[in-house]
Each structure stands twice: as C-alpha cells, then as structure tokens.
GROMACS .gro file of C-alpha atoms in nm:
model
  307
    1MET     CA    1   6.958 -12.883   3.293
    2ASN     CA    2   6.741 -13.130   3.479
    3PRO     CA    3   6.387 -13.167   3.341
    4ARG     CA    4   6.123 -12.983   3.537
    5PRO     CA    5   5.909 -13.215   3.754
    6THR     CA    6   5.540 -13.194   3.676
    7THR     CA    7   5.392 -13.341   3.995
    8ILE     CA    8   5.481 -13.427   4.353
    9HIS     CA    9   5.232 -13.715   4.368
   10THR     CA   10   5.497 -13.960   4.247
   11ASP     CA   11   5.685 -13.898   4.572
   12GLU     CA   12   5.505 -14.112   4.828
   13ALA     CA   13   5.625 -13.898   5.119
   14LEU     CA   14   5.464 -13.587   4.967
   15THR     CA   15   5.137 -13.742   4.850
   16PRO     CA   16   4.840 -13.551   5.000
   17ARG     CA   17   4.671 -13.766   5.263
   18GLY     CA   18   4.351 -13.757   5.462
   19PRO     CA   19   4.338 -13.754   5.842
   20TRP     CA   20   4.256 -14.123   5.874
   21THR     CA   21   4.605 -14.220   5.760
   22PHE     CA   22   4.754 -14.048   6.066
   23LEU     CA   23   4.546 -14.224   6.331
   24MET     CA   24   4.773 -14.526   6.356
   25PRO     CA   25   5.102 -14.327   6.358
   26ALA     CA   26   4.953 -14.109   6.634
   27LEU     CA   27   4.883 -14.403   6.868
   28PRO     CA   28   5.228 -14.402   7.038
   29GLY     CA   29   5.325 -14.109   7.254
   30GLY     CA   30   5.036 -14.100   7.499
   31PHE     CA   31   5.247 -14.186   7.803
   32THR     CA   32   5.496 -13.900   7.783
   33ARG     CA   33   5.518 -13.621   8.041
   34TRP     CA   34   5.258 -13.416   7.853
   35GLY     CA   35   5.038 -13.720   7.803
   36TRP     CA   36   5.044 -13.797   8.175
   37GLY     CA   37   4.973 -13.430   8.244
   38LEU     CA   38   4.674 -13.442   8.011
   39MET     CA   39   4.528 -13.744   8.190
   40LEU     CA   40   4.598 -13.591   8.531
   41GLY     CA   41   4.428 -13.267   8.426
   42TRP     CA   42   4.115 -13.448   8.311
   43ALA     CA   43   4.111 -13.642   8.638
   44LEU     CA   44   4.119 -13.315   8.834
   45VAL     CA   45   3.841 -13.171   8.615
   46LEU     CA   46   3.622 -13.466   8.714
   47LEU     CA   47   3.742 -13.484   9.074
   48GLY     CA   48   3.587 -13.153   9.174
   49PRO     CA   49   3.222 -13.225   9.082
   50ALA     CA   50   3.254 -13.593   9.177
   51LEU     CA   51   3.381 -13.515   9.527
   52GLY     CA   52   3.101 -13.265   9.578
   53TRP     CA   53   2.837 -13.520   9.471
   54ALA     CA   54   2.995 -13.802   9.673
   55GLY     CA   55   3.008 -13.581   9.981
   56LEU     CA   56   2.640 -13.494   9.941
   57LEU     CA   57   2.546 -13.862   9.920
   58ARG     CA   58   2.747 -13.949  10.230
   59ARG     CA   59   2.601 -13.662  10.433
   60ALA     CA   60   2.249 -13.757  10.327
   61ALA     CA   61   2.288 -14.127  10.406
   62GLY     CA   62   2.145 -14.099  10.757
   63SER     CA   63   1.847 -13.877  10.681
   64SER     CA   64   1.746 -13.941  10.322
   65ALA     CA   65   1.663 -14.230  10.091
   66LEU     CA   66   1.850 -14.058   9.811
   67PRO     CA   67   2.185 -14.244   9.852
   68ALA     CA   68   2.024 -14.587   9.850
   69HIS     CA   69   1.783 -14.530   9.560
   70TRP     CA   70   1.911 -14.225   9.373
   71GLY     CA   71   1.949 -14.424   9.052
   72GLU     CA   72   1.589 -14.536   9.059
   73GLN     CA   73   1.393 -14.245   9.203
   74ILE     CA   74   1.572 -13.919   9.126
   75THR     CA   75   1.424 -13.699   8.852
   76VAL     CA   76   1.524 -13.376   8.686
   77ARG     CA   77   1.291 -13.191   8.923
   78ASP     CA   78   1.464 -13.356   9.219
   79LEU     CA   79   1.802 -13.239   9.088
   80TRP     CA   80   1.667 -12.886   9.053
   81GLU     CA   81   1.533 -12.892   9.409
   82ILE     CA   82   1.867 -13.019   9.542
   83TRP     CA   83   2.054 -12.750   9.350
   84GLU     CA   84   1.828 -12.459   9.446
   85ASN     CA   85   1.687 -12.547   9.787
   86GLY     CA   86   1.922 -12.813   9.922
   87GLY     CA   87   2.223 -12.589   9.951
   88LEU     CA   88   2.422 -12.780   9.688
   89GLN     CA   89   2.473 -12.469   9.477
   90HIS     CA   90   2.638 -12.276   9.761
   91ARG     CA   91   2.847 -12.574   9.869
   92LEU     CA   92   2.986 -12.623   9.520
   93THR     CA   93   3.047 -12.260   9.429
   94ASN     CA   94   3.226 -12.194   9.760
   95SER     CA   95   3.426 -12.514   9.796
   96PRO     CA   96   3.775 -12.637   9.698
   97THR     CA   97   3.614 -12.864   9.438
   98VAL     CA   98   3.572 -12.560   9.210
   99HIS     CA   99   3.943 -12.485   9.242
  100LEU     CA  100   4.027 -12.844   9.149
  101PHE     CA  101   3.808 -12.813   8.840
  102GLY     CA  102   3.975 -12.487   8.732
  103LEU     CA  103   4.326 -12.617   8.795
  104GLY     CA  104   4.254 -12.934   8.599
  105LEU     CA  105   4.116 -12.737   8.305
  106VAL     CA  106   4.429 -12.521   8.286
  107ILE     CA  107   4.651 -12.832   8.297
  108VAL     CA  108   4.447 -12.999   8.023
  109LEU     CA  109   4.468 -12.700   7.789
  110TRP     CA  110   4.838 -12.634   7.840
  111CYS     CA  111   4.960 -12.996   7.835
  112GLY     CA  112   4.753 -13.060   7.523
  113TRP     CA  113   4.915 -12.764   7.349
  114ARG     CA  114   5.265 -12.867   7.452
  115MET     CA  115   5.207 -13.223   7.332
  116GLN     CA  116   5.070 -13.108   6.998
  117ALA     CA  117   5.340 -12.850   6.937
  118GLU     CA  118   5.614 -13.105   7.006
  119THR     CA  119   5.449 -13.355   6.771
  120ALA     CA  120   5.441 -13.093   6.494
  121GLY     CA  121   5.796 -12.976   6.564
  122GLN     CA  122   5.687 -12.627   6.672
  123LYS     CA  123   5.738 -12.416   6.983
  124ALA     CA  124   5.438 -12.397   7.215
  125ARG     CA  125   5.404 -12.021   7.240
  126LEU     CA  126   5.131 -11.868   7.453
  127GLY     CA  127   5.059 -11.605   7.188
  128ALA     CA  128   4.988 -11.867   6.922
  129TRP     CA  129   4.764 -12.052   7.169
  130LEU     CA  130   4.556 -11.742   7.248
  131LEU     CA  131   4.544 -11.585   6.902
  132GLY     CA  132   4.458 -11.923   6.750
  133ALA     CA  133   4.140 -11.916   6.958
  134LEU     CA  134   4.055 -11.575   6.808
  135ASP     CA  135   4.111 -11.714   6.458
  136THR     CA  136   3.873 -11.999   6.542
  137VAL     CA  137   3.601 -11.750   6.632
  138LEU     CA  138   3.645 -11.582   6.293
  139ILE     CA  139   3.643 -11.890   6.070
  140GLY     CA  140   3.495 -12.170   6.280
  141PHE     CA  141   3.184 -12.070   6.469
  142LEU     CA  142   2.954 -11.983   6.178
  143PRO     CA  143   3.025 -12.270   5.932
  144LEU     CA  144   3.055 -12.541   6.197
  145GLY     CA  145   2.752 -12.414   6.389
  146LEU     CA  146   2.546 -12.403   6.071
  147ALA     CA  147   2.650 -12.756   5.975
  148ALA     CA  148   2.562 -12.888   6.323
  149TRP     CA  149   2.225 -12.710   6.316
  150LEU     CA  150   2.140 -12.861   5.977
  151VAL     CA  151   2.228 -13.213   6.089
  152ASP     CA  152   2.040 -13.169   6.416
  153SER     CA  153   1.734 -13.038   6.231
  154GLY     CA  154   1.743 -13.339   5.999
  155LEU     CA  155   1.762 -13.580   6.293
  156LYS     CA  156   1.479 -13.398   6.467
  157TRP     CA  157   1.263 -13.426   6.157
  158ALA     CA  158   1.348 -13.797   6.117
  159GLY     CA  159   1.275 -13.864   6.483
  160GLY     CA  160   0.932 -13.706   6.449
  161LEU     CA  161   0.820 -13.943   6.172
  162GLY     CA  162   0.701 -14.203   6.424
  163ILE     CA  163   0.939 -14.478   6.311
  164ASP     CA  164   1.102 -14.647   6.610
  165GLY     CA  165   1.443 -14.692   6.449
  166LEU     CA  166   1.465 -14.331   6.338
  167GLY     CA  167   1.341 -14.220   6.679
  168TRP     CA  168   1.625 -14.400   6.855
  169ILE     CA  169   1.879 -14.267   6.605
  170ALA     CA  170   1.757 -13.914   6.673
  171PHE     CA  171   1.755 -13.972   7.050
  172PHE     CA  172   2.121 -14.076   7.060
  173GLY     CA  173   2.237 -13.886   6.756
  174ARG     CA  174   2.129 -13.533   6.843
  175PRO     CA  175   2.342 -13.505   7.160
  176LEU     CA  176   2.636 -13.657   6.971
  177VAL     CA  177   2.601 -13.393   6.699
  178TRP     CA  178   2.654 -13.110   6.948
  179MET     CA  179   2.936 -13.298   7.118
  180ALA     CA  180   3.096 -13.342   6.775
  181LEU     CA  181   3.054 -12.967   6.719
  182ILE     CA  182   3.264 -12.895   7.029
  183ALA     CA  183   3.525 -13.143   6.904
  184ALA     CA  184   3.527 -12.979   6.559
  185LEU     CA  185   3.572 -12.633   6.710
  186ASN     CA  186   3.864 -12.768   6.911
  187LEU     CA  187   4.008 -12.918   6.594
  188GLN     CA  188   3.977 -12.588   6.410
  189TRP     CA  189   4.152 -12.417   6.704
  190TRP     CA  190   4.434 -12.671   6.689
  191PHE     CA  191   4.495 -12.596   6.321
  192CYS     CA  192   4.483 -12.221   6.381
  193ARG     CA  193   4.733 -12.226   6.667
  194LEU     CA  194   4.968 -12.463   6.481
  195GLY     CA  195   4.954 -12.227   6.185
  196ARG     CA  196   5.040 -11.936   6.411
  197ALA     CA  197   5.325 -12.131   6.569
  198GLY     CA  198   5.459 -12.207   6.222
  199GLY     CA  199   5.472 -11.837   6.134
  200LEU     CA  200   5.259 -11.603   5.922
  201ASN     CA  201   5.516 -11.563   5.647
  202ARG     CA  202   5.256 -11.569   5.368
  203GLY     CA  203   5.016 -11.329   5.537
  204TYR     CA  204   4.732 -11.345   5.787
  205PHE     CA  205   4.449 -11.416   5.543
  206VAL     CA  206   4.646 -11.695   5.376
  207HIS     CA  207   4.693 -11.844   5.724
  208LEU     CA  208   4.317 -11.828   5.786
  209GLY     CA  209   4.249 -11.991   5.450
  210ASP     CA  210   4.497 -12.271   5.513
  211SER     CA  211   4.357 -12.336   5.861
  212PHE     CA  212   4.003 -12.343   5.721
  213LEU     CA  213   4.097 -12.583   5.440
  214HIS     CA  214   4.279 -12.820   5.676
  215LEU     CA  215   3.940 -12.899   5.824
  216TRP     CA  216   3.703 -12.854   5.531
  217SER     CA  217   3.912 -13.024   5.262
  218HIS     CA  218   3.827 -13.356   5.433
  219PRO     CA  219   3.478 -13.295   5.581
  220MET     CA  220   3.366 -13.658   5.581
  221GLN     CA  221   3.682 -13.796   5.741
  222TRP     CA  222   3.710 -13.523   6.004
  223GLY     CA  223   3.334 -13.539   6.064
  224LEU     CA  224   3.348 -13.911   6.135
  225VAL     CA  225   3.658 -13.867   6.352
  226ASN     CA  226   3.481 -13.600   6.559
  227LEU     CA  227   3.155 -13.794   6.580
  228GLY     CA  228   3.325 -14.125   6.657
  229GLY     CA  229   3.556 -13.959   6.908
  230ALA     CA  230   3.261 -13.797   7.086
  231ALA     CA  231   3.081 -14.133   7.103
  232LEU     CA  232   3.395 -14.315   7.219
  233ARG     CA  233   3.465 -14.062   7.494
  234SER     CA  234   3.105 -14.059   7.617
  235LEU     CA  235   3.059 -14.439   7.630
  236PRO     CA  236   3.286 -14.526   7.930
  237PRO     CA  237   3.140 -14.256   8.162
  238PHE     CA  238   2.790 -14.363   8.059
  239LEU     CA  239   2.864 -14.726   8.148
  240VAL     CA  240   3.003 -14.623   8.486
  241LEU     CA  241   2.698 -14.406   8.549
  242LEU     CA  242   2.470 -14.695   8.450
  243LEU     CA  243   2.650 -14.921   8.698
  244ALA     CA  244   2.616 -14.662   8.974
  245TRP     CA  245   2.252 -14.610   8.877
  246ARG     CA  246   2.183 -14.976   8.953
  247MET     CA  247   2.406 -15.004   9.261
  248GLY     CA  248   2.289 -14.692   9.439
  249GLY     CA  249   2.500 -14.509   9.695
  250GLY     CA  250   2.389 -14.648  10.028
  251THR     CA  251   2.739 -14.728  10.150
  252ALA     CA  252   3.067 -14.540  10.150
  253PHE     CA  253   3.224 -14.825   9.952
  254ARG     CA  254   2.978 -14.782   9.664
  255VAL     CA  255   3.027 -14.407   9.656
  256TRP     CA  256   3.406 -14.433   9.647
  257LEU     CA  257   3.392 -14.716   9.393
  258PHE     CA  258   3.184 -14.493   9.169
  259LEU     CA  259   3.435 -14.211   9.213
  260LEU     CA  260   3.739 -14.431   9.135
  261LEU     CA  261   3.574 -14.578   8.826
  262GLN     CA  262   3.491 -14.231   8.702
  263LEU     CA  263   3.852 -14.123   8.753
  264PHE     CA  264   3.972 -14.426   8.561
  265VAL     CA  265   3.750 -14.369   8.259
  266THR     CA  266   3.833 -13.998   8.268
  267ALA     CA  267   4.204 -14.084   8.241
  268ILE     CA  268   4.117 -14.304   7.942
  269ASN     CA  269   3.935 -14.010   7.784
  270GLY     CA  270   4.242 -13.795   7.844
  271TRP     CA  271   4.451 -14.049   7.652
  272LEU     CA  272   4.194 -14.049   7.369
  273MET     CA  273   4.211 -13.671   7.353
  274GLY     CA  274   4.590 -13.690   7.334
  275TRP     CA  275   4.560 -13.940   7.048
  276LEU     CA  276   4.346 -13.697   6.848
  277LEU     CA  277   4.582 -13.409   6.932
  278ARG     CA  278   4.878 -13.603   6.794
  279ALA     CA  279   4.686 -13.714   6.483
  280ALA     CA  280   4.587 -13.353   6.406
  281ALA     CA  281   4.949 -13.240   6.453
  282LEU     CA  282   5.082 -13.509   6.219
  283PHE     CA  283   4.819 -13.418   5.959
  284TRP     CA  284   4.907 -13.048   5.984
  285ASN     CA  285   5.279 -13.123   5.959
  286HIS     CA  286   5.231 -13.333   5.646
  287ALA     CA  287   5.000 -13.074   5.488
  288ALA     CA  288   5.261 -12.803   5.554
  289ALA     CA  289   5.530 -13.014   5.385
  290VAL     CA  290   5.308 -13.072   5.081
  291ARG     CA  291   5.231 -12.700   5.061
  292LYS     CA  292   5.602 -12.611   5.067
  293ALA     CA  293   5.678 -12.868   4.799
  294ARG     CA  294   5.407 -12.725   4.574
  295ALA     CA  295   5.538 -12.372   4.627
  296ALA     CA  296   5.890 -12.486   4.534
  297LEU     CA  297   5.754 -12.658   4.225
  298LYS     CA  298   5.591 -12.336   4.106
  299GLU     CA  299   5.917 -12.144   4.147
  300ILE     CA  300   6.119 -12.374   3.919
  301PRO     CA  301   6.024 -12.199   3.588
  302HIS     CA  302   6.142 -11.864   3.730
  303GLU     CA  303   6.474 -12.018   3.829
  304ALA     CA  304   6.514 -12.164   3.478
  305GLU     CA  305   6.447 -11.824   3.319
  306ALA     CA  306   6.711 -11.666   3.543
  307LEU     CA  307   6.966 -11.921   3.419
   0.00000   0.00000   0.00000
C-alpha cells in the first residue's frame, strides 16, 4: 500500500496562491471575440452621453460662450441649470443616446461573463449569472460596504487634521474608495456566478462560504487590486477631460477630438476590465482545484479502512 500523503503543498501546481500570481498569466486573451465585444460595449456606454454633450456644445456654439470656455467658466450650478432649465434632461432621456448606453451595458455584462466562463472552463449560463448577483447581495453588500465606510471615515478624519499632505490624500482617496467598493462588489459577483456555474454539489451554504472566502482570504491583495484598478481606469479619462478642459469646445474639430479620445481610453478601460475578469477566473479555477485535492486527501483514510 502506498503511504498516505500528508500535504499537497509539495505539489507546486496545487500550492495555494494569492490573486497577484494570476495577473501576469491573465494578460493574454484580451483580443478575442469576447474581449473585442467588451471593448465595443464600453465604447457604446460612453458614446451615448458623449454624443449628447457634444451635440449640445455644437448647437450652443453660435449663441453661447459655453463651448469656447466651458473648461474655465462652468460650475456645478451651471451644470444644474443646463440640466434642469436648458432642456438637456429631456433631450437625453428621449434620445437614441440612451438606447446606445443601454445596449452597450448589456454587451459589457454578457461578453464579460462569456470571457470569464471560458477562462474558467465553465459554461456561461444565464441562471448562474443572475443568481450569482443574488448571492452577492446576501454576502457582499454588508461586509464590503462596512469596510468602505470605515476606510472613508478614516480618510475624512485624516483630511480634517489640517495637514496638507493628508488633505490631498483624502481628496483623491475618498472617491477611489467608493470606486474600489464597486469593483469589489463586481469581484464578489464574479466568484458567486463562477461557483454557480461549477455546480452546487456540496450545498448552497457551502457555495456561499467558498465564494465569500475567495475574496476575504486575501483582503490585502484583492483590496490593492481593486483600488489600483479603480485608479488605473479613472486616470486616462481624467487626462482626456483635463485636455478638453484646457482646449475648450469652440470648434467642431475640438469637440470630435474630445469624443474620439474618450472612446479610445474607454476601449483601454474595457481591456483592463477583461484583464481583471480573466485573473479572477484563473484564481477561482486554481482555488477549486486545490479544494478538490484537499477533499481527496481527506478521503484516503476511509479508502484504506475499506481495503
């Protein structure tokens, strides 16, 4: 009889790993049919609001100073006046740009799920996609929301101390915290739907526990991935907006240049989202293999007794 193995950690392929180790293997695969669909969907999500704003600037070019100096003179109150009293609200809610936004969002969600399921070797079932969202509500909203609130409260307190460095950290950090919260909720949803796609053979509550631990067993690594991903995805649109802020929109060329640059950086963000989707799928796949190996290891004594 072969001696009973005491650990799986001597097998390099089954050694438990953190999410960072899967970032490099997840780099390839962004330019597949689902990757292109993901980038196209994000472009359509942006195209709706951007076309509405660009059209407003072009129509106002002959009767308003807004297109030429909107980056220097417009305030939050001006935006509110345009939205409420300038007719922008009715133009946007009753225009094809809203349909482009909705269509793009559907494409983003479905192509992302298909890409992730293929990476994990699972079938992209609609039921797993929908019920995974319900699982996320049960196990994700409260702990992740509480963690984000605690971090935001700490940054708010630090920013109120009157120290310039801490003030700037709080100014940029607090929005990033809530953006990272959205990313973390998405990540929890991805684990829940992958778990559903893999089957609930061990029971529903075990599935919830596994999905919860996939995220919370590596809080620092996943936290930095979510925070860094939020910062990385927000930087290119901010730089394009800063450029448009300085250029203004006095000519049709500037308006369309702004639109094309926004579409370009949005496609880049779609690729970044696909990268994180693939990394999460590879991490889940490896964690599932480790879990099966541990379960087989525990069953060996029972097999020996039967012999």
